[in-house]
Amino acid sequence: MSAGSGPPRIAVIPVRSGVLPSGAQETIAEAGGAALLAGSGTAEAAAALAVDAASVATAEIGEPAFGGWAAALAPLLAPYRAILLPASPDGRDLAPRLAAVMDRPLLAGATEYRDDEVRLARYGGLILDHVTADGPVVVTLQPGVRGTEPRTRDLPAPEPAAVKIPDGHDAAVLAVSPPDPGTMDLAESKRIMAGGAGLRGPGDFRLLARVAAAIGASMGATRVVADQGWVAHERYIGTTGVAVDPDLYIALGISGAIQHVTGLGAPRHVVSVNTDPSCPMMAMADLALVTDAPGLLEALARRLGIEPDAGAGEPEPAGARGQEASHG
């Protein structure tokens, strides 16, 4: 497997039932096009790659058992100076085990890897730390921070890799429960309903969370909303918040400031609800609705059989709407 230019590097992508995790395409691009897909349904996942790849190997080793995976994959990965994984839930589970088995440092939460120079996000993205790797490393790359170019050539034929999990090396997986959209990692959510300062206060966000749950979506927010304390900070999408890449993004009362949209990745479908038809988020939208966001939220809630609680419509703190333009 070729690792492209610079120090040899490879992307290791955990796969469940043929589904690529969030950040997989970006990680392969950051690794120079060399990829190892490990898990179940790896051939199907390889066919779904949308970025140029210099080489693709597949290791069909079943459902997640990350300690065993690390032991099985380590000999195959030994020649590579840098092993990159997406910072998806499975990537974050596998990476430290690989680092331990291979006796390498783990550089977690990277936003960039270039020829041994690594940029790491710290303190929720408030600080970017620059590190020089002076030896072999394992790196996790945050989804949504890099972006990718569309594939320009046919994918190489996947090369099956002969790997086997050592007997008795890991716990058995008895069941896999689907994630709760209301509590799952926002970076992994494929449907997101997000609110900005166009909503009126904490009551509207409690209602937004209920409506989002009813349609199988996760709730997101802008920075000004998190700073006001209306939602938990882990719900904030943006440059210094969570980077997402959903299939569907519904923006209620969000103007689309640059600090927010840089955290959106490349949503397949965008719906924007705003009274300002010329704001950036409306220009990004596949469907733009020029109307009052709180009113539409309440109407949608009632259509879904959800009655707004007594706290909905609480007045917003003074100045919140003005901050939206600068914080997104």
GROMACS .gro file of C-alpha atoms in nm:
model
  328
    1MET     CA    1   0.000   0.000   0.000
    2SER     CA    2   0.137   0.338  -0.098
    3ALA     CA    3   0.116   0.618   0.156
    4GLY     CA    4   0.168   0.906  -0.087
    5SER     CA    5   0.435   1.175  -0.045
    6GLY     CA    6   0.615   1.255   0.279
    7PRO     CA    7   0.657   1.018   0.574
    8PRO     CA    8   0.461   0.692   0.519
    9ARG     CA    9   0.109   0.730   0.658
   10ILE     CA   10  -0.218   0.542   0.635
   11ALA     CA   11  -0.580   0.596   0.733
   12VAL     CA   12  -0.741   0.322   0.941
   13ILE     CA   13  -1.119   0.335   0.910
   14PRO     CA   14  -1.342   0.132   1.147
   15VAL     CA   15  -1.646   0.004   0.954
   16ARG     CA   16  -1.976  -0.127   1.089
   17SER     CA   17  -2.199  -0.325   0.850
   18GLY     CA   18  -2.059  -0.151   0.544
   19VAL     CA   19  -2.110   0.202   0.679
   20LEU     CA   20  -1.821   0.450   0.682
   21PRO     CA   21  -1.798   0.657   1.002
   22SER     CA   22  -1.808   1.034   1.015
   23GLY     CA   23  -1.476   1.179   0.902
   24ALA     CA   24  -1.365   0.872   0.705
   25GLN     CA   25  -1.327   1.048   0.370
   26GLU     CA   26  -1.133   1.339   0.525
   27THR     CA   27  -0.899   1.104   0.708
   28ILE     CA   28  -0.816   0.914   0.390
   29ALA     CA   29  -0.745   1.241   0.210
   30GLU     CA   30  -0.525   1.361   0.499
   31ALA     CA   31  -0.335   1.030   0.485
   32GLY     CA   32  -0.246   1.087   0.121
   33GLY     CA   33  -0.490   0.829  -0.015
   34ALA     CA   34  -0.372   0.511   0.160
   35ALA     CA   35  -0.653   0.341   0.350
   36LEU     CA   36  -0.719   0.029   0.553
   37LEU     CA   37  -1.088  -0.043   0.615
   38ALA     CA   38  -1.141  -0.278   0.909
   39GLY     CA   39  -1.461  -0.429   1.045
   40SER     CA   40  -1.771  -0.574   0.878
   41GLY     CA   41  -1.890  -0.504   0.524
   42THR     CA   42  -1.557  -0.352   0.429
   43ALA     CA   43  -1.590  -0.424   0.055
   44GLU     CA   44  -1.923  -0.240   0.050
   45ALA     CA   45  -1.768   0.050   0.241
   46ALA     CA   46  -1.473   0.064   0.001
   47ALA     CA   47  -1.713   0.098  -0.293
   48ALA     CA   48  -1.872   0.399  -0.121
   49LEU     CA   49  -1.548   0.599  -0.098
   50ALA     CA   50  -1.591   0.942  -0.256
   51VAL     CA   51  -1.229   1.063  -0.244
   52ASP     CA   52  -0.924   0.970  -0.449
   53ALA     CA   53  -0.738   0.676  -0.297
   54ALA     CA   54  -0.393   0.552  -0.391
   55SER     CA   55  -0.452   0.214  -0.228
   56VAL     CA   56  -0.733   0.049  -0.035
   57ALA     CA   57  -0.695  -0.260   0.184
   58THR     CA   58  -0.980  -0.434   0.364
   59ALA     CA   59  -0.968  -0.638   0.683
   60GLU     CA   60  -1.294  -0.825   0.737
   61ILE     CA   61  -1.271  -0.889   1.112
   62GLY     CA   62  -1.632  -0.869   1.224
   63GLU     CA   63  -1.812  -0.646   1.469
   64PRO     CA   64  -1.618  -0.409   1.696
   65ALA     CA   65  -1.386  -0.570   1.950
   66PHE     CA   66  -1.126  -0.299   1.964
   67GLY     CA   67  -0.865  -0.464   2.183
   68GLY     CA   68  -0.861  -0.763   1.951
   69TRP     CA   69  -0.867  -0.540   1.645
   70ALA     CA   70  -0.561  -0.352   1.767
   71ALA     CA   71  -0.367  -0.674   1.827
   72ALA     CA   72  -0.465  -0.809   1.485
   73LEU     CA   73  -0.394  -0.491   1.289
   74ALA     CA   74  -0.069  -0.384   1.458
   75PRO     CA   75   0.166  -0.607   1.251
   76LEU     CA   76   0.006  -0.484   0.929
   77LEU     CA   77   0.043  -0.120   1.033
   78ALA     CA   78   0.398  -0.140   1.171
   79PRO     CA   79   0.568   0.000   0.856
   80TYR     CA   80   0.371   0.325   0.873
   81ARG     CA   81   0.513   0.621   1.058
   82ALA     CA   82   0.172   0.786   1.104
   83ILE     CA   83  -0.156   0.600   1.153
   84LEU     CA   84  -0.457   0.830   1.115
   85LEU     CA   85  -0.808   0.748   1.234
   86PRO     CA   86  -1.126   0.957   1.224
   87ALA     CA   87  -1.222   1.091   1.567
   88SER     CA   88  -1.558   0.916   1.542
   89PRO     CA   89  -1.674   0.712   1.844
   90ASP     CA   90  -1.524   0.392   1.700
   91GLY     CA   91  -1.210   0.573   1.589
   92ARG     CA   92  -1.163   0.712   1.940
   93ASP     CA   93  -1.208   0.362   2.083
   94LEU     CA   94  -0.960   0.196   1.849
   95ALA     CA   95  -0.688   0.465   1.841
   96PRO     CA   96  -0.566   0.442   2.204
   97ARG     CA   97  -0.561   0.063   2.186
   98LEU     CA   98  -0.352   0.073   1.870
   99ALA     CA   99  -0.120   0.326   2.034
  100ALA     CA  100  -0.079   0.102   2.340
  101VAL     CA  101  -0.021  -0.220   2.144
  102MET     CA  102   0.227  -0.049   1.910
  103ASP     CA  103   0.395   0.153   2.189
  104ARG     CA  104   0.333   0.485   2.015
  105PRO     CA  105   0.213   0.823   2.139
  106LEU     CA  106  -0.148   0.915   2.060
  107LEU     CA  107  -0.214   1.265   1.925
  108ALA     CA  108  -0.589   1.301   1.971
  109GLY     CA  109  -0.818   1.566   1.824
  110ALA     CA  110  -0.600   1.678   1.533
  111THR     CA  111  -0.726   1.927   1.278
  112GLU     CA  112  -0.429   1.877   1.044
  113TYR     CA  113  -0.137   1.638   0.981
  114ARG     CA  114   0.136   1.746   0.740
  115ASP     CA  115   0.474   1.570   0.720
  116ASP     CA  116   0.509   1.517   1.097
  117GLU     CA  117   0.359   1.857   1.182
  118VAL     CA  118   0.032   1.812   1.372
  119ARG     CA  119  -0.219   2.077   1.472
  120LEU     CA  120  -0.433   1.976   1.770
  121ALA     CA  121  -0.754   2.135   1.901
  122ARG     CA  122  -0.751   2.185   2.279
  123TYR     CA  123  -0.998   2.318   2.538
  124GLY     CA  124  -1.299   2.268   2.314
  125GLY     CA  125  -1.121   2.421   2.016
  126LEU     CA  126  -1.033   2.745   2.193
  127ILE     CA  127  -0.662   2.671   2.151
  128LEU     CA  128  -0.475   2.516   1.857
  129ASP     CA  129  -0.157   2.340   1.966
  130HIS     CA  130   0.120   2.276   1.711
  131VAL     CA  131   0.322   1.958   1.771
  132THR     CA  132   0.610   1.802   1.578
  133ALA     CA  133   0.601   1.423   1.579
  134ASP     CA  134   0.958   1.300   1.625
  135GLY     CA  135   0.872   0.934   1.574
  136PRO     CA  136   0.589   0.696   1.484
  137VAL     CA  137   0.248   0.817   1.604
  138VAL     CA  138  -0.123   0.741   1.608
  139VAL     CA  139  -0.342   1.043   1.527
  140THR     CA  140  -0.718   1.101   1.541
  141LEU     CA  141  -0.856   1.362   1.300
  142GLN     CA  142  -1.163   1.564   1.394
  143PRO     CA  143  -1.447   1.519   1.143
  144GLY     CA  144  -1.562   1.821   0.948
  145VAL     CA  145  -1.249   2.036   0.979
  146ARG     CA  146  -1.071   1.952   0.656
  147GLY     CA  147  -1.319   1.902   0.374
  148THR     CA  148  -1.244   1.689   0.069
  149GLU     CA  149  -1.224   1.718  -0.307
  150PRO     CA  150  -1.456   1.500  -0.518
  151ARG     CA  151  -1.306   1.181  -0.657
  152THR     CA  152  -1.139   1.234  -0.995
  153ARG     CA  153  -1.042   0.877  -1.085
  154ASP     CA  154  -1.156   0.520  -1.039
  155LEU     CA  155  -1.082   0.356  -0.707
  156PRO     CA  156  -0.813   0.088  -0.700
  157ALA     CA  157  -0.934  -0.266  -0.643
  158PRO     CA  158  -0.944  -0.333  -0.266
  159GLU     CA  159  -0.674  -0.570  -0.141
  160PRO     CA  160  -0.803  -0.815   0.124
  161ALA     CA  161  -0.565  -0.827   0.419
  162ALA     CA  162  -0.512  -1.154   0.605
  163VAL     CA  163  -0.565  -1.068   0.971
  164LYS     CA  164  -0.709  -1.266   1.260
  165ILE     CA  165  -0.813  -1.156   1.608
  166PRO     CA  166  -0.626  -1.360   1.870
  167ASP     CA  167  -0.847  -1.604   2.060
  168GLY     CA  168  -0.973  -1.482   2.394
  169HIS     CA  169  -0.829  -1.137   2.339
  170ASP     CA  170  -1.146  -0.931   2.380
  171ALA     CA  171  -1.493  -0.922   2.526
  172ALA     CA  172  -1.775  -1.054   2.308
  173VAL     CA  173  -2.027  -0.810   2.164
  174LEU     CA  174  -2.371  -0.925   2.283
  175ALA     CA  175  -2.580  -0.644   2.131
  176VAL     CA  176  -2.546  -0.303   1.969
  177SER     CA  177  -2.808  -0.049   2.075
  178PRO     CA  178  -2.898   0.231   1.833
  179PRO     CA  179  -2.792   0.575   1.961
  180ASP     CA  180  -3.042   0.818   2.111
  181PRO     CA  181  -3.040   1.127   1.884
  182GLY     CA  182  -3.092   1.346   2.190
  183THR     CA  183  -2.773   1.234   2.363
  184MET     CA  184  -2.549   1.093   2.088
  185ASP     CA  185  -2.229   1.263   1.979
  186LEU     CA  186  -2.346   1.558   1.768
  187ALA     CA  187  -2.059   1.502   1.524
  188GLU     CA  188  -2.206   1.161   1.440
  189SER     CA  189  -2.566   1.273   1.387
  190LYS     CA  190  -2.706   1.250   1.035
  191ARG     CA  191  -3.008   1.472   1.112
  192ILE     CA  192  -2.969   1.798   1.303
  193MET     CA  193  -3.222   2.067   1.397
  194ALA     CA  194  -3.034   2.372   1.519
  195GLY     CA  195  -3.149   2.701   1.666
  196GLY     CA  196  -2.990   3.042   1.683
  197ALA     CA  197  -3.066   3.379   1.837
  198GLY     CA  198  -3.380   3.397   1.624
  199LEU     CA  199  -3.539   3.172   1.887
  200ARG     CA  200  -3.660   3.351   2.198
  201GLY     CA  201  -3.501   3.176   2.491
  202PRO     CA  202  -3.451   2.851   2.687
  203GLY     CA  203  -3.817   2.754   2.649
  204ASP     CA  204  -3.791   2.752   2.271
  205PHE     CA  205  -3.484   2.530   2.294
  206ARG     CA  206  -3.660   2.283   2.522
  207LEU     CA  207  -3.932   2.264   2.258
  208LEU     CA  208  -3.672   2.234   1.981
  209ALA     CA  209  -3.517   1.935   2.159
  210ARG     CA  210  -3.856   1.761   2.175
  211VAL     CA  211  -3.936   1.830   1.811
  212ALA     CA  212  -3.591   1.714   1.701
  213ALA     CA  213  -3.632   1.389   1.896
  214ALA     CA  214  -3.971   1.330   1.733
  215ILE     CA  215  -3.815   1.329   1.386
  216GLY     CA  216  -3.505   1.133   1.486
  217ALA     CA  217  -3.276   1.435   1.482
  218SER     CA  218  -3.023   1.581   1.725
  219MET     CA  219  -3.049   1.935   1.856
  220GLY     CA  220  -2.774   2.184   1.776
  221ALA     CA  221  -2.719   2.553   1.843
  222THR     CA  222  -2.501   2.852   1.762
  223ARG     CA  223  -2.230   2.994   1.985
  224VAL     CA  224  -2.435   3.287   2.116
  225VAL     CA  225  -2.703   3.044   2.233
  226ALA     CA  226  -2.450   2.828   2.419
  227ASP     CA  227  -2.283   3.137   2.567
  228GLN     CA  228  -2.622   3.254   2.697
  229GLY     CA  229  -2.660   2.920   2.875
  230TRP     CA  230  -2.975   2.826   2.685
  231VAL     CA  231  -2.822   2.490   2.583
  232ALA     CA  232  -2.523   2.282   2.693
  233HIS     CA  233  -2.199   2.386   2.525
  234GLU     CA  234  -2.157   2.045   2.358
  235ARG     CA  235  -2.458   2.139   2.141
  236TYR     CA  236  -2.270   2.435   1.989
  237ILE     CA  237  -2.178   2.392   1.621
  238GLY     CA  238  -1.900   2.609   1.485
  239THR     CA  239  -1.531   2.690   1.453
  240THR     CA  240  -1.458   2.644   1.824
  241GLY     CA  241  -1.745   2.402   1.885
  242VAL     CA  242  -1.853   2.073   1.731
  243ALA     CA  243  -1.783   2.006   1.362
  244VAL     CA  244  -2.070   1.818   1.197
  245ASP     CA  245  -2.144   1.669   0.855
  246PRO     CA  246  -2.514   1.570   0.850
  247ASP     CA  247  -2.739   1.450   0.571
  248LEU     CA  248  -3.007   1.697   0.683
  249TYR     CA  249  -2.950   2.030   0.858
  250ILE     CA  250  -3.250   2.240   0.965
  251ALA     CA  251  -3.155   2.592   1.081
  252LEU     CA  252  -3.412   2.787   1.282
  253GLY     CA  253  -3.335   3.154   1.334
  254ILE     CA  254  -2.968   3.118   1.237
  255SER     CA  255  -2.813   3.397   1.031
  256GLY     CA  256  -2.519   3.189   0.909
  257ALA     CA  257  -2.217   3.378   1.044
  258ILE     CA  258  -1.883   3.238   0.930
  259GLN     CA  259  -1.800   3.105   1.279
  260HIS     CA  260  -2.105   2.880   1.255
  261VAL     CA  261  -2.101   2.763   0.893
  262THR     CA  262  -1.734   2.658   0.908
  263GLY     CA  263  -1.846   2.384   1.148
  264LEU     CA  264  -2.117   2.250   0.918
  265GLY     CA  265  -1.909   2.035   0.684
  266ALA     CA  266  -2.106   1.967   0.365
  267PRO     CA  267  -2.470   1.886   0.455
  268ARG     CA  268  -2.656   1.706   0.177
  269HIS     CA  269  -2.979   1.899   0.244
  270VAL     CA  270  -3.017   2.235   0.421
  271VAL     CA  271  -3.346   2.391   0.535
  272SER     CA  272  -3.333   2.746   0.672
  273VAL     CA  273  -3.611   2.934   0.852
  274ASN     CA  274  -3.550   3.306   0.898
  275THR     CA  275  -3.727   3.640   0.865
  276ASP     CA  276  -3.425   3.779   0.677
  277PRO     CA  277  -3.429   3.639   0.321
  278SER     CA  278  -3.082   3.776   0.246
  279CYS     CA  279  -2.886   3.625   0.537
  280PRO     CA  280  -2.606   3.377   0.449
  281MET     CA  281  -2.788   3.072   0.585
  282MET     CA  282  -3.084   3.136   0.355
  283ALA     CA  283  -2.844   3.158   0.059
  284MET     CA  284  -2.697   2.818   0.155
  285ALA     CA  285  -3.036   2.651   0.189
  286ASP     CA  286  -3.193   2.402  -0.049
  287LEU     CA  287  -3.525   2.511   0.102
  288ALA     CA  288  -3.550   2.863   0.248
  289LEU     CA  289  -3.862   2.959   0.446
  290VAL     CA  290  -3.907   3.331   0.509
  291THR     CA  291  -4.109   3.326   0.827
  292ASP     CA  292  -4.087   3.357   1.205
  293ALA     CA  293  -3.876   3.068   1.339
  294PRO     CA  294  -4.045   3.043   1.683
  295GLY     CA  295  -4.388   3.043   1.521
  296LEU     CA  296  -4.294   2.772   1.274
  297LEU     CA  297  -4.137   2.565   1.553
  298GLU     CA  298  -4.459   2.579   1.756
  299ALA     CA  299  -4.671   2.493   1.451
  300LEU     CA  300  -4.447   2.197   1.369
  301ALA     CA  301  -4.461   2.081   1.731
  302ARG     CA  302  -4.841   2.081   1.727
  303ARG     CA  303  -4.845   1.895   1.395
  304LEU     CA  304  -4.633   1.627   1.565
  305GLY     CA  305  -4.866   1.617   1.866
  306ILE     CA  306  -4.628   1.807   2.093
  307GLU     CA  307  -4.773   2.089   2.301
  308PRO     CA  308  -4.532   2.375   2.381
  309ASP     CA  309  -4.469   2.395   2.755
  310ALA     CA  310  -4.531   2.704   2.963
  311GLY     CA  311  -4.169   2.814   2.925
  312ALA     CA  312  -4.178   2.837   2.547
  313GLY     CA  313  -4.158   3.192   2.425
  314GLU     CA  314  -3.957   3.326   2.719
  315PRO     CA  315  -3.806   3.662   2.620
  316GLU     CA  316  -3.442   3.653   2.516
  317PRO     CA  317  -3.175   3.845   2.707
  318ALA     CA  318  -3.109   4.190   2.568
  319GLY     CA  319  -2.852   4.203   2.291
  320ALA     CA  320  -2.863   3.834   2.199
  321ARG     CA  321  -2.983   3.893   1.842
  322GLY     CA  322  -2.712   4.149   1.783
  323GLN     CA  323  -2.447   3.904   1.899
  324GLU     CA  324  -2.571   3.645   1.650
  325ALA     CA  325  -2.427   3.840   1.360
  326SER     CA  326  -2.077   3.825   1.506
  327HIS     CA  327  -2.081   3.480   1.664
  328GLY     CA  328  -2.301   3.277   1.427
   0.00000   0.00000   0.00000
